[in-house]
Short mmCIF file of C-alpha atoms in Angstrom, two decimals:
data_model
loop_
_atom_site.label_atom_id
_atom_site.label_comp_id
_atom_site.label_asym_id
_atom_site.label_seq_id
_atom_site.Cartn_x
_atom_site.Cartn_y
_atom_site.Cartn_z
CA UNK X 168 -17.67 -20.69 -44.25
CA UNK X 169 -19.79 -21.31 -47.32
CA UNK X 170 -22.34 -19.17 -49.12
CA UNK X 171 -25.25 -19.61 -51.50
CA UNK X 172 -25.37 -23.28 -52.23
CA UNK X 173 -27.80 -24.29 -54.96
CA UNK X 174 -30.58 -26.73 -54.28
CA UNK X 175 -29.75 -30.40 -54.15
CA UNK X 176 -31.24 -33.21 -56.14
CA UNK X 177 -32.51 -30.94 -58.89
CA UNK X 178 -31.52 -30.33 -62.50
CA UNK X 179 -31.24 -26.91 -64.05
CA UNK X 180 -32.69 -25.54 -67.27
CA UNK X 181 -29.96 -24.49 -69.71
CA UNK X 182 -32.25 -21.99 -71.40
CA UNK X 183 -32.37 -19.94 -68.21
CA UNK X 184 -28.60 -19.78 -67.89
CA UNK X 185 -26.33 -16.93 -68.81
CA UNK X 186 -24.15 -18.15 -71.66
CA UNK X 187 -20.77 -16.55 -72.17
CA UNK X 188 -20.68 -14.13 -75.07
CA UNK X 189 -18.19 -14.70 -77.85
CA UNK X 190 -15.97 -11.96 -76.42
CA UNK X 191 -16.04 -13.51 -72.95
CA UNK X 192 -15.40 -17.03 -74.19
CA UNK X 193 -12.28 -16.21 -76.22
CA UNK X 194 -10.47 -15.14 -73.04
CA UNK X 195 -10.46 -18.81 -72.01
CA UNK X 196 -8.46 -20.39 -74.88
CA UNK X 197 -6.24 -17.30 -75.09
CA UNK X 198 -5.11 -17.76 -71.48
CA UNK X 199 -1.76 -19.50 -71.01
CA UNK X 200 0.82 -19.87 -68.25
CA UNK X 201 2.62 -16.81 -69.63
CA UNK X 202 -0.62 -14.96 -70.29
CA UNK X 203 -2.98 -15.12 -67.28
CA UNK X 204 -6.03 -13.00 -68.03
CA UNK X 205 -7.06 -11.60 -64.66
CA UNK X 206 -8.13 -8.05 -63.94
CA UNK X 207 -7.95 -6.55 -60.50
CA UNK X 208 -7.80 -3.67 -58.07
CA UNK X 209 -5.57 -2.81 -55.13
CA UNK X 210 -7.19 -0.88 -52.28
CA UNK X 211 -4.93 0.96 -49.82
CA UNK X 212 -6.64 1.46 -46.46
CA UNK X 213 -5.95 3.20 -43.18
CA UNK X 214 -5.26 0.98 -40.20
CA UNK X 215 -5.55 -0.87 -38.02
CA UNK X 216 -6.42 -3.88 -40.17
CA UNK X 217 -9.14 -6.28 -39.04
CA UNK X 218 -8.27 -9.81 -37.97
CA UNK X 219 -8.34 -12.37 -40.80
CA UNK X 220 -11.52 -13.88 -39.34
CA UNK X 221 -13.22 -10.46 -39.14
CA UNK X 222 -12.10 -9.73 -42.71
CA UNK X 223 -13.57 -12.99 -43.96
CA UNK X 224 -16.78 -12.39 -42.02
CA UNK X 225 -17.13 -8.89 -43.51
CA UNK X 226 -16.60 -10.21 -47.04
CA UNK X 227 -19.21 -12.94 -46.47
CA UNK X 228 -21.74 -10.38 -45.23
CA UNK X 229 -21.16 -8.05 -48.19
CA UNK X 230 -21.31 -10.84 -50.76
CA UNK X 231 -24.36 -12.64 -49.35
CA UNK X 232 -26.79 -11.07 -51.83
CA UNK X 233 -24.44 -10.66 -54.81
CA UNK X 234 -24.59 -13.18 -57.67
CA UNK X 235 -21.09 -12.87 -59.12
CA UNK X 236 -19.24 -14.69 -56.34
CA UNK X 237 -21.24 -17.90 -56.94
CA UNK X 238 -20.68 -18.13 -60.71
CA UNK X 239 -18.50 -20.86 -62.09
CA UNK X 240 -17.97 -22.04 -65.63
CA UNK X 241 -19.57 -25.13 -67.11
CA UNK X 242 -18.32 -26.33 -70.48
CA UNK X 243 -20.60 -27.70 -73.16
CA UNK X 244 -20.07 -31.26 -74.46
CA UNK X 245 -17.01 -31.44 -76.76
CA UNK X 246 -16.82 -27.61 -76.57
CA UNK X 247 -19.39 -27.42 -79.35
CA UNK X 248 -21.18 -24.59 -77.56
CA UNK X 249 -19.97 -21.64 -75.54
CA UNK X 250 -19.71 -22.28 -71.77
CA UNK X 251 -22.46 -21.21 -69.41
CA UNK X 252 -22.43 -19.73 -65.91
CA UNK X 253 -23.86 -21.97 -63.20
CA UNK X 254 -24.31 -21.45 -59.47
CA UNK X 255 -21.86 -23.13 -57.11
CA UNK X 256 -21.38 -23.48 -53.40
CA UNK X 257 -18.64 -21.11 -52.28
CA UNK X 258 -16.17 -21.89 -49.52
CA UNK X 259 -14.55 -18.58 -48.60
CA UNK X 260 -11.40 -20.40 -47.50
CA UNK X 261 -10.82 -21.10 -51.22
CA UNK X 262 -11.26 -17.47 -52.23
CA UNK X 263 -10.32 -15.17 -49.33
CA UNK X 264 -6.66 -15.19 -48.30
CA UNK X 265 -4.33 -13.40 -45.90
CA UNK X 266 -0.74 -12.23 -46.26
CA UNK X 267 1.71 -10.04 -44.34
CA UNK X 268 4.47 -7.88 -45.83
CA UNK X 269 7.82 -8.14 -44.06
CA UNK X 270 9.34 -4.90 -42.68
CA UNK X 271 9.59 -2.18 -43.83
CA UNK X 272 6.37 -2.89 -45.76
CA UNK X 273 6.97 -0.31 -48.46
CA UNK X 274 4.99 0.09 -51.67
CA UNK X 275 7.64 -1.69 -53.75
CA UNK X 276 7.08 -4.81 -51.63
CA UNK X 277 3.34 -4.45 -52.08
CA UNK X 278 3.72 -4.14 -55.85
CA UNK X 279 5.88 -7.27 -55.93
CA UNK X 280 3.25 -9.17 -53.95
CA UNK X 281 0.49 -7.96 -56.28
CA UNK X 282 2.41 -9.28 -59.29
CA UNK X 283 2.94 -12.59 -57.50
CA UNK X 284 -0.74 -12.93 -56.53
CA UNK X 285 -1.95 -12.04 -60.02
CA UNK X 286 0.24 -14.61 -61.79
CA UNK X 287 -1.29 -18.06 -61.06
CA UNK X 288 -4.35 -18.96 -63.14
CA UNK X 289 -7.61 -19.29 -61.26
CA UNK X 290 -9.15 -22.73 -60.80
CA UNK X 291 -11.92 -22.92 -63.42
CA UNK X 292 -13.82 -25.53 -61.40
CA UNK X 293 -14.56 -22.78 -58.86
CA UNK X 294 -15.91 -19.23 -59.13
CA UNK X 295 -13.23 -17.12 -60.84
CA UNK X 296 -12.26 -14.61 -58.15
CA UNK X 297 -10.05 -14.10 -55.10
CA UNK X 298 -9.63 -11.49 -52.37
CA UNK X 299 -6.44 -10.98 -50.38
CA UNK X 300 -5.97 -9.12 -47.12
CA UNK X 301 -2.40 -7.81 -46.98
CA UNK X 302 -1.18 -6.46 -43.64
CA UNK X 303 2.10 -4.80 -42.72
CA UNK X 304 2.06 -1.84 -45.13
CA UNK X 305 4.15 1.07 -43.84
CA UNK X 306 2.42 3.90 -41.99
CA UNK X 307 0.00 1.57 -40.22
CA UNK X 308 -1.83 0.92 -43.50
CA UNK X 309 -2.98 -2.33 -45.07
CA UNK X 310 -4.31 -3.38 -48.47
CA UNK X 311 -6.98 -5.46 -50.20
CA UNK X 312 -6.19 -7.22 -53.48
CA UNK X 313 -9.16 -8.14 -55.69
CA UNK X 314 -8.57 -10.59 -58.54
CA UNK X 315 -11.14 -11.83 -61.08
CA UNK X 316 -10.99 -13.49 -64.47
CA UNK X 317 -11.58 -11.29 -67.48
CA UNK X 318 -14.31 -13.67 -68.68
CA UNK X 319 -16.28 -12.77 -65.53
CA UNK X 320 -15.81 -9.00 -65.36
CA UNK X 321 -14.71 -6.04 -67.44
CA UNK X 322 -13.54 -2.71 -66.08
CA UNK X 323 -16.91 -1.19 -65.29
CA UNK X 324 -18.45 -4.36 -63.84
CA UNK X 325 -15.24 -5.10 -61.93
CA UNK X 326 -15.41 -1.66 -60.37
CA UNK X 327 -19.05 -2.27 -59.49
CA UNK X 328 -18.14 -5.55 -57.80
CA UNK X 329 -15.38 -3.91 -55.73
CA UNK X 330 -17.72 -1.02 -54.95
CA UNK X 331 -20.28 -3.47 -53.59
CA UNK X 332 -17.72 -4.52 -50.97
CA UNK X 333 -17.43 -0.93 -49.78
CA UNK X 334 -19.72 1.22 -47.67
CA UNK X 335 -20.41 4.94 -47.53
CA UNK X 336 -20.08 5.03 -43.73
CA UNK X 337 -17.26 4.15 -41.36
CA UNK X 338 -19.79 2.54 -39.03
CA UNK X 339 -19.61 -1.23 -39.20
CA UNK X 340 -20.39 -4.00 -36.79
CA UNK X 341 -20.31 -7.72 -37.28
CA UNK X 342 -23.67 -9.31 -37.97
CA UNK X 343 -24.75 -12.87 -38.69
CA UNK X 344 -24.26 -14.03 -42.27
CA UNK X 345 -27.30 -15.67 -43.77
CA UNK X 346 -26.25 -18.44 -46.18
CA UNK X 347 -28.95 -18.89 -48.73
CA UNK X 348 -29.33 -19.35 -52.46
CA UNK X 349 -30.13 -16.16 -54.28
CA UNK X 350 -33.53 -15.80 -55.87
CA UNK X 351 -33.63 -17.68 -59.15
CA UNK X 352 -30.46 -19.69 -58.53
CA UNK X 353 -30.48 -23.20 -59.94
CA UNK X 354 -28.23 -26.23 -59.79
CA UNK X 355 -26.04 -27.14 -62.78
CA UNK X 356 -27.98 -28.70 -65.68
CA UNK X 357 -27.64 -32.37 -66.48
CA UNK X 358 -25.49 -33.59 -69.36
CA UNK X 359 -28.66 -34.53 -71.21
CA UNK X 360 -29.97 -30.98 -70.83
CA UNK X 361 -26.65 -29.63 -72.14
CA UNK X 362 -26.77 -31.86 -75.21
CA UNK X 363 -30.41 -30.95 -75.93
CA UNK X 364 -29.64 -27.24 -75.65
CA UNK X 365 -26.62 -27.60 -77.91
CA UNK X 366 -28.66 -29.40 -80.58
CA UNK X 367 -31.32 -26.68 -80.46
CA UNK X 368 -28.72 -23.91 -80.75
CA UNK X 369 -27.00 -25.56 -83.71
CA UNK X 370 -30.37 -26.15 -85.34
CA UNK X 371 -31.14 -22.45 -85.19
CA UNK X 372 -28.01 -21.49 -87.15
CA UNK X 373 -29.52 -22.22 -90.61
CA UNK X 374 -32.65 -20.32 -89.57
CA UNK X 375 -30.53 -17.31 -88.70
CA UNK X 376 -28.75 -17.52 -92.05
CA UNK X 377 -32.06 -17.60 -93.94
CA UNK X 378 -33.39 -14.72 -91.88
CA UNK X 379 -30.28 -12.67 -92.70
CA UNK X 380 -30.63 -13.45 -96.44
CA UNK X 381 -34.30 -12.37 -96.43
CA UNK X 382 -33.45 -9.22 -94.52
CA UNK X 383 -30.69 -8.42 -97.01
CA UNK X 384 -33.14 -8.64 -99.90
CA UNK X 385 -35.85 -6.58 -98.19
CA UNK X 386 -33.52 -3.88 -96.81
CA UNK X 387 -30.46 -3.72 -99.10
CA UNK X 388 -29.35 -0.22 -98.03
CA UNK X 389 -29.40 -1.05 -94.34
CA UNK X 390 -27.61 -4.32 -95.03
CA UNK X 391 -24.99 -2.46 -97.08
CA UNK X 392 -24.33 -0.09 -94.20
CA UNK X 393 -24.02 -2.98 -91.77
CA UNK X 394 -21.60 -4.82 -94.04
CA UNK X 395 -19.50 -1.66 -94.49
CA UNK X 396 -19.41 -1.18 -90.71
CA UNK X 397 -18.37 -4.79 -90.21
CA UNK X 398 -15.59 -4.50 -92.80
CA UNK X 399 -14.30 -1.36 -91.05
CA UNK X 400 -14.36 -3.13 -87.70
CA UNK X 401 -12.52 -6.17 -89.04
CA UNK X 402 -9.91 -3.95 -90.67
CA UNK X 403 -9.41 -2.04 -87.41
CA UNK X 404 -8.95 -5.24 -85.46
CA UNK X 405 -7.16 -7.66 -87.78
CA UNK X 406 -4.89 -5.82 -90.21
CA UNK X 407 -1.30 -6.07 -88.87
CA UNK X 408 0.58 -2.91 -89.79
CA UNK X 409 2.86 -2.04 -86.87
CA UNK X 410 6.64 -1.89 -87.28
CA UNK X 411 8.72 -3.89 -84.78
CA UNK X 412 8.98 -2.33 -81.32
CA UNK X 413 10.34 -3.17 -77.89
CA UNK X 414 6.75 -2.79 -76.68
CA UNK X 415 5.63 -5.79 -78.75
CA UNK X 416 6.84 -9.35 -78.70
CA UNK X 417 6.67 -12.69 -76.91
CA UNK X 418 5.76 -12.47 -73.23
CA UNK X 419 7.66 -14.01 -70.33
CA UNK X 420 6.05 -15.50 -67.26
CA UNK X 421 6.73 -12.66 -64.79
CA UNK X 422 5.13 -9.23 -64.51
CA UNK X 423 6.08 -5.93 -62.94
CA UNK X 424 3.37 -3.58 -61.64
CA UNK X 425 3.51 -0.04 -60.32
CA UNK X 426 1.18 2.92 -60.05
CA UNK X 427 1.27 6.70 -59.92
CA UNK X 428 -1.46 9.32 -59.62
CA UNK X 429 -2.59 12.87 -59.10
CA UNK X 430 -5.51 15.24 -58.67
CA UNK X 431 -8.59 14.48 -60.74
CA UNK X 432 -9.72 18.09 -60.28
CA UNK X 433 -6.64 19.28 -62.15
CA UNK X 434 -7.36 16.83 -64.97
CA UNK X 435 -10.96 18.07 -65.28
CA UNK X 436 -9.81 21.72 -65.32
CA UNK X 437 -7.28 20.96 -68.04
CA UNK X 438 -9.90 19.11 -70.09
CA UNK X 439 -12.23 22.11 -69.90
CA UNK X 440 -9.45 24.50 -70.87
CA UNK X 441 -8.31 22.30 -73.74
CA UNK X 442 -11.84 21.67 -75.06
CA UNK X 443 -11.34 17.93 -74.79
CA UNK X 444 -12.41 15.04 -72.60
CA UNK X 445 -10.82 13.67 -69.45
CA UNK X 446 -10.03 10.57 -71.48
CA UNK X 447 -8.04 12.71 -73.96
CA UNK X 448 -5.96 14.11 -71.11
CA UNK X 449 -5.38 10.62 -69.80
CA UNK X 450 -4.19 9.36 -73.21
CA UNK X 451 -1.83 12.32 -73.55
CA UNK X 452 -0.17 11.39 -70.24
CA UNK X 453 1.17 7.95 -71.27
CA UNK X 454 2.05 9.41 -74.68
CA UNK X 455 4.56 11.69 -72.97
CA UNK X 456 5.67 8.98 -70.58
CA UNK X 457 6.33 6.49 -73.37
CA UNK X 458 8.19 9.16 -75.37
CA UNK X 459 10.70 9.81 -72.58
CA UNK X 460 10.94 6.12 -71.72
CA UNK X 461 11.73 5.12 -75.32
CA UNK X 462 14.20 7.95 -75.82
CA UNK X 463 15.96 6.95 -72.59
CA UNK X 464 16.36 3.43 -73.95
CA UNK X 465 17.81 4.77 -77.19
CA UNK X 466 14.79 3.63 -79.23
CA UNK X 467 14.32 5.59 -82.48
CA UNK X 468 11.01 7.45 -82.61
CA UNK X 469 11.27 8.16 -86.31
CA UNK X 470 8.81 5.89 -88.03
CA UNK X 471 7.53 4.42 -84.78
CA UNK X 472 3.78 3.87 -84.43
CA UNK X 473 2.51 3.68 -80.86
CA UNK X 474 -1.11 2.63 -81.19
CA UNK X 475 -3.32 2.15 -78.15
CA UNK X 476 -6.46 0.11 -77.97
CA UNK X 477 -8.92 2.12 -75.88
CA UNK X 478 -11.93 0.16 -74.58
CA UNK X 479 -15.35 1.80 -74.81
CA UNK X 480 -17.90 0.50 -72.32
CA UNK X 481 -21.38 -0.42 -73.57
CA UNK X 482 -22.78 -0.70 -70.06
CA UNK X 483 -25.51 1.73 -69.14
CA UNK X 484 -25.49 3.39 -65.75
CA UNK X 485 -28.01 1.79 -63.42
CA UNK X 486 -28.56 -1.40 -65.44
CA UNK X 487 -28.49 -4.69 -63.50
CA UNK X 488 -25.11 -6.34 -63.04
CA UNK X 489 -24.36 -9.17 -65.42
CA UNK X 490 -21.17 -11.19 -65.83
CA UNK X 491 -18.81 -10.74 -68.73
CA UNK X 492 -17.65 -7.94 -70.99
CA UNK X 493 -19.77 -5.26 -72.60
CA UNK X 494 -17.22 -3.25 -74.53
CA UNK X 495 -16.10 -2.20 -77.98
CA UNK X 496 -12.94 -0.27 -78.72
CA UNK X 497 -11.26 2.56 -80.59
CA UNK X 498 -7.63 2.68 -81.73
CA UNK X 499 -5.64 5.85 -81.05
CA UNK X 500 -2.08 6.50 -82.19
CA UNK X 501 -0.23 8.20 -79.35
CA UNK X 502 1.91 11.11 -80.70
CA UNK X 503 5.25 10.15 -79.16
CA UNK X 504 7.07 11.99 -81.93
CA UNK X 505 5.91 15.40 -80.61
CA UNK X 506 8.20 17.02 -78.04
CA UNK X 507 5.71 19.47 -76.49
CA UNK X 508 3.11 18.16 -73.99
CA UNK X 509 0.39 20.52 -75.21
CA UNK X 510 1.02 19.53 -78.82
CA UNK X 511 0.59 15.91 -77.79
CA UNK X 512 -2.72 16.69 -76.08
CA UNK X 513 -3.98 18.56 -79.16
CA UNK X 514 -2.97 15.64 -81.39
CA UNK X 515 -4.73 13.14 -79.12
CA UNK X 516 -7.87 15.30 -79.13
CA UNK X 517 -7.88 15.38 -82.94
CA UNK X 518 -7.35 11.64 -83.25
CA UNK X 519 -10.08 10.64 -80.77
CA UNK X 520 -12.50 12.98 -82.53
CA UNK X 521 -11.65 11.36 -85.85
CA UNK X 522 -12.29 7.93 -84.35
CA UNK X 523 -15.70 9.13 -83.21
CA UNK X 524 -16.45 10.68 -86.60
CA UNK X 525 -15.53 7.39 -88.29
CA UNK X 526 -17.73 5.53 -85.77
CA UNK X 527 -14.95 3.06 -85.05
CA UNK X 528 -16.46 2.01 -81.72
CA UNK X 529 -19.67 1.02 -83.52
CA UNK X 530 -17.65 -0.89 -86.12
CA UNK X 531 -15.75 -2.92 -83.52
CA UNK X 532 -19.02 -3.55 -81.70
CA UNK X 533 -20.37 -5.00 -84.97
CA UNK X 534 -17.45 -7.45 -84.99
CA UNK X 535 -18.26 -8.52 -81.45
CA UNK X 536 -21.92 -9.03 -82.32
CA UNK X 537 -21.03 -11.00 -85.43
CA UNK X 538 -18.84 -13.34 -83.39
CA UNK X 539 -21.84 -14.17 -81.19
CA UNK X 540 -23.44 -15.87 -84.21
CA UNK X 541 -20.48 -18.10 -85.03
CA UNK X 542 -20.41 -21.78 -84.03
CA UNK X 543 -18.44 -22.17 -80.81
CA UNK X 544 -16.00 -24.68 -82.33
CA UNK X 545 -15.07 -22.22 -85.09
CA UNK X 546 -14.74 -19.44 -82.53
CA UNK X 547 -12.47 -21.58 -80.37
CA UNK X 548 -10.22 -22.52 -83.28
CA UNK X 549 -10.08 -18.92 -84.42
CA UNK X 550 -9.13 -17.65 -80.97
CA UNK X 551 -6.30 -20.17 -80.71
CA UNK X 552 -5.06 -19.37 -84.21
CA UNK X 553 -5.22 -15.66 -83.47
CA UNK X 554 -3.22 -16.17 -80.29
CA UNK X 555 -0.52 -18.14 -82.11
CA UNK X 556 -0.25 -15.71 -85.03
CA UNK X 557 0.14 -12.51 -82.99
CA UNK X 558 -1.98 -9.48 -83.64
CA UNK X 559 0.44 -6.78 -84.90
CA UNK X 560 -2.28 -4.14 -84.58
CA UNK X 561 -1.67 -2.44 -81.21
CA UNK X 562 1.29 -2.17 -78.87
CA UNK X 563 -0.32 -0.41 -75.90
CA UNK X 564 -3.54 -0.85 -73.91
CA UNK X 565 -4.97 2.34 -72.39
CA UNK X 566 -8.09 1.90 -70.30
CA UNK X 567 -10.03 4.42 -68.22
CA UNK X 568 -12.26 3.22 -65.37
CA UNK X 569 -14.36 5.58 -63.24
CA UNK X 570 -14.39 4.58 -59.59
CA UNK X 571 -16.41 5.88 -56.62
CA UNK X 572 -16.60 9.66 -56.55
CA UNK X 573 -16.94 9.84 -52.74
CA UNK X 574 -14.92 8.37 -49.89
CA UNK X 575 -15.61 4.71 -49.20
CA UNK X 576 -14.91 2.35 -46.32
CA UNK X 577 -14.04 -1.32 -46.04
CA UNK X 578 -14.89 -2.99 -42.71
CA UNK X 579 -15.06 0.47 -41.17
CA UNK X 580 -11.61 1.52 -42.45
CA UNK X 581 -11.24 4.41 -44.88
CA UNK X 582 -10.09 3.57 -48.40
CA UNK X 583 -7.18 5.89 -49.13
CA UNK X 584 -6.47 4.91 -52.73
CA UNK X 585 -7.56 2.44 -55.42
CA UNK X 586 -5.09 1.33 -58.09
CA UNK X 587 -6.06 -0.87 -61.08
CA UNK X 588 -4.35 -3.93 -62.54
CA UNK X 589 -4.65 -4.98 -66.19
CA UNK X 590 -2.99 -8.05 -67.70
CA UNK X 591 -0.58 -8.00 -70.59
CA UNK X 592 -1.56 -10.24 -73.51
CA UNK X 593 -1.29 -10.87 -77.24
CA UNK X 594 2.35 -9.69 -77.41
CA UNK X 595 1.42 -6.32 -75.85
CA UNK X 596 4.10 -5.89 -73.19
CA UNK X 597 2.60 -2.98 -71.23
CA UNK X 598 -0.88 -1.92 -70.18
CA UNK X 599 -1.98 1.31 -68.52
CA UNK X 600 -5.24 1.94 -66.69
CA UNK X 601 -6.52 5.12 -65.12
CA UNK X 602 -9.00 4.84 -62.25
CA UNK X 603 -10.65 7.73 -60.44
CA UNK X 604 -11.60 7.75 -56.76
CA UNK X 605 -12.74 10.54 -54.43
CA UNK X 606 -11.20 13.45 -56.34
CA UNK X 607 -7.97 11.71 -57.30
CA UNK X 608 -6.82 9.34 -60.02
CA UNK X 609 -4.31 6.53 -60.23
CA UNK X 610 -2.62 5.06 -63.28
CA UNK X 611 -1.69 1.40 -62.89
CA UNK X 612 1.01 0.12 -65.24
CA UNK X 613 1.66 -3.59 -65.84
CA UNK X 614 4.68 -4.74 -67.82
CA UNK X 615 6.49 -7.87 -68.92
CA UNK X 616 9.36 -8.19 -66.44
CA UNK X 617 11.72 -10.01 -68.80
CA UNK X 618 11.34 -7.73 -71.83
CA UNK X 619 11.04 -4.48 -69.82
CA UNK X 620 13.10 -4.82 -66.63
CA UNK X 621 13.20 -1.01 -66.40
CA UNK X 622 9.41 -0.57 -66.13
CA UNK X 623 9.89 1.54 -62.99
CA UNK X 624 11.45 4.20 -65.19
CA UNK X 625 8.35 4.22 -67.42
CA UNK X 626 6.20 4.78 -64.32
CA UNK X 627 8.50 7.63 -63.26
CA UNK X 628 8.22 9.21 -66.72
CA UNK X 629 4.42 8.94 -66.61
CA UNK X 630 4.46 10.63 -63.19
CA UNK X 631 6.67 13.37 -64.65
CA UNK X 632 4.21 13.85 -67.51
CA UNK X 633 1.35 14.17 -65.00
CA UNK X 634 3.26 16.95 -63.24
CA UNK X 635 4.14 18.70 -66.51
CA UNK X 636 0.82 18.43 -68.32
CA UNK X 637 -1.77 18.33 -65.57
CA UNK X 638 -0.26 20.77 -63.07
CA UNK X 639 -2.47 23.87 -62.64
CA UNK X 640 0.15 26.25 -64.06
CA UNK X 641 0.17 24.17 -67.27
CA UNK X 642 -3.47 24.96 -68.01
CA UNK X 643 -3.87 27.38 -70.88
CA UNK X 644 -6.34 30.26 -70.72
CA UNK X 645 -9.61 29.99 -72.69
CA UNK X 646 -8.12 32.17 -75.41
CA UNK X 647 -4.69 30.56 -75.33
CA UNK X 648 -3.15 27.76 -77.33
CA UNK X 649 -6.11 25.43 -76.89
CA UNK X 650 -8.63 27.95 -78.26
CA UNK X 651 -11.99 28.72 -76.71
CA UNK X 652 -12.94 26.79 -73.60
CA UNK X 653 -15.49 24.04 -73.82
CA UNK X 654 -17.19 21.77 -71.35
CA UNK X 655 -15.59 18.34 -71.45
CA UNK X 656 -18.43 15.93 -70.89
CA UNK X 657 -17.90 13.83 -67.77
CA UNK X 658 -20.72 11.58 -68.95
CA UNK X 659 -18.74 10.91 -72.11
CA UNK X 660 -15.63 10.30 -70.00
CA UNK X 661 -17.43 7.72 -67.88
CA UNK X 662 -18.66 5.86 -70.95
CA UNK X 663 -15.11 5.27 -72.14
CA UNK X 664 -14.11 2.41 -69.90
CA UNK X 665 -12.09 -0.64 -69.69
CA UNK X 666 -10.15 -3.25 -71.28
CA UNK X 667 -11.08 -5.12 -74.40
CA UNK X 668 -8.45 -7.54 -75.68
CA UNK X 669 -8.53 -8.07 -79.39
CA UNK X 670 -11.34 -10.31 -80.69
CA UNK X 671 -11.13 -13.55 -82.57
CA UNK X 672 -9.84 -14.11 -86.06
CA UNK X 673 -12.98 -14.98 -88.03
CA UNK X 674 -14.63 -15.02 -91.43
CA UNK X 675 -12.02 -17.10 -93.25
CA UNK X 676 -11.17 -15.61 -96.62
CA UNK X 677 -12.46 -12.15 -95.66
CA UNK X 678 -9.90 -12.01 -92.85
CA UNK X 679 -7.11 -13.07 -95.19
CA UNK X 680 -8.09 -10.32 -97.61
CA UNK X 681 -8.08 -7.76 -94.83
CA UNK X 682 -4.62 -8.83 -93.75
CA UNK X 683 -3.42 -8.42 -97.33
CA UNK X 684 -5.16 -5.06 -97.58
CA UNK X 685 -7.28 -6.17 -100.53
CA UNK X 686 -10.70 -5.88 -98.91
#
């Protein structure tokens, strides 16, 4: 079964294509056999499962009008320009798969299968996604595994893609699938068109430089502020200052993945009582989990810095879907040295507020925008050099992705739970992601299996922290330890989403100065 084939015998116009941003494109050279850069979701559903043919037919019907499933990468000649997205004919047999868990079909078996499915790199000659139907889960349940390359989706857009496969009603009946090219789809451009576009893009670089110089002369104060913001962003991203830790180091080839969860209502109540955001509560949870996990391993906490990169989505609600990543980031030190859960939450609240006051998200966004103006060859070399050197700036990834707020259905079956998957990369050996769905939340934790064979204990400690911190009897009164109650903004919570792996090492001597601390 194939979908959305582009027209034949035509040539496309490169200028009308969607070129990968600098942030999207660096995920490609950074990907290795030991560092596959896929993001994903695991949906647990009530049974009975559909037949594999019915599953594939449902997916085809839901995807018929969506653009993302047709997008494949097309490289520029000699990699002198960033790749572009082109439309491709999709054979669902290459992307939609079926598996069965052996008895007893418990969640540990499912987690092992998820790690196995997420490991192999996706074929870059095809659209960068897969769906798996997994039958045989205990209790008459089954699962759907969604896998997509990080260059194609970030957390918010990945959630939107999965959400587009779901329906608000349990009513579903098979209907014919109309295979047609979406409006505006075009065939891949010719090599001549690629070369012409590349020459035009390179020719515009000196024009951009002159324009920037003129702007600097005409608006020196604004330019000074922009330069200061860029320097702050580069310092946040590139200056290696972390002491050695078991949570940082070379990655093996295998991963372990587990998840835990709880009531989102309890999290919201605690956020209101603590005068903080839902994201603050979420960050306090892994802080406590990591504390117990590290102490149990005999790791000294004195002098340890546990710094999390926290993606901040730049997507606006309701804007059209587009491939790639729209995110900046803040960097929050998790207070693992504090023994009391409420003290940890208060410390997290103070540190996230300081990051906002310092406008760190805007500074890292400036770095991302600057990278879009660099020649692709320099960007590619920088990304590879950055990957080889190691980043030394963060040792934890903590992402927060809002999912559907109401119950959803897949092929007429109710979705019971959605758990997120984030890859480990750049010597960061664990990632944590919180996803909300229908009044509950899950926290998916991915870890390097070789360096952290006891990851299950970290998941258990995070679950214990959820019970200790988020349980209703742990909520302080408005006049208690947390002070006067305030309304934690859910809108603000929903803007703080998804994963942003560290950007490319750029700007030559400026970067070296930042690493030495002299800039």
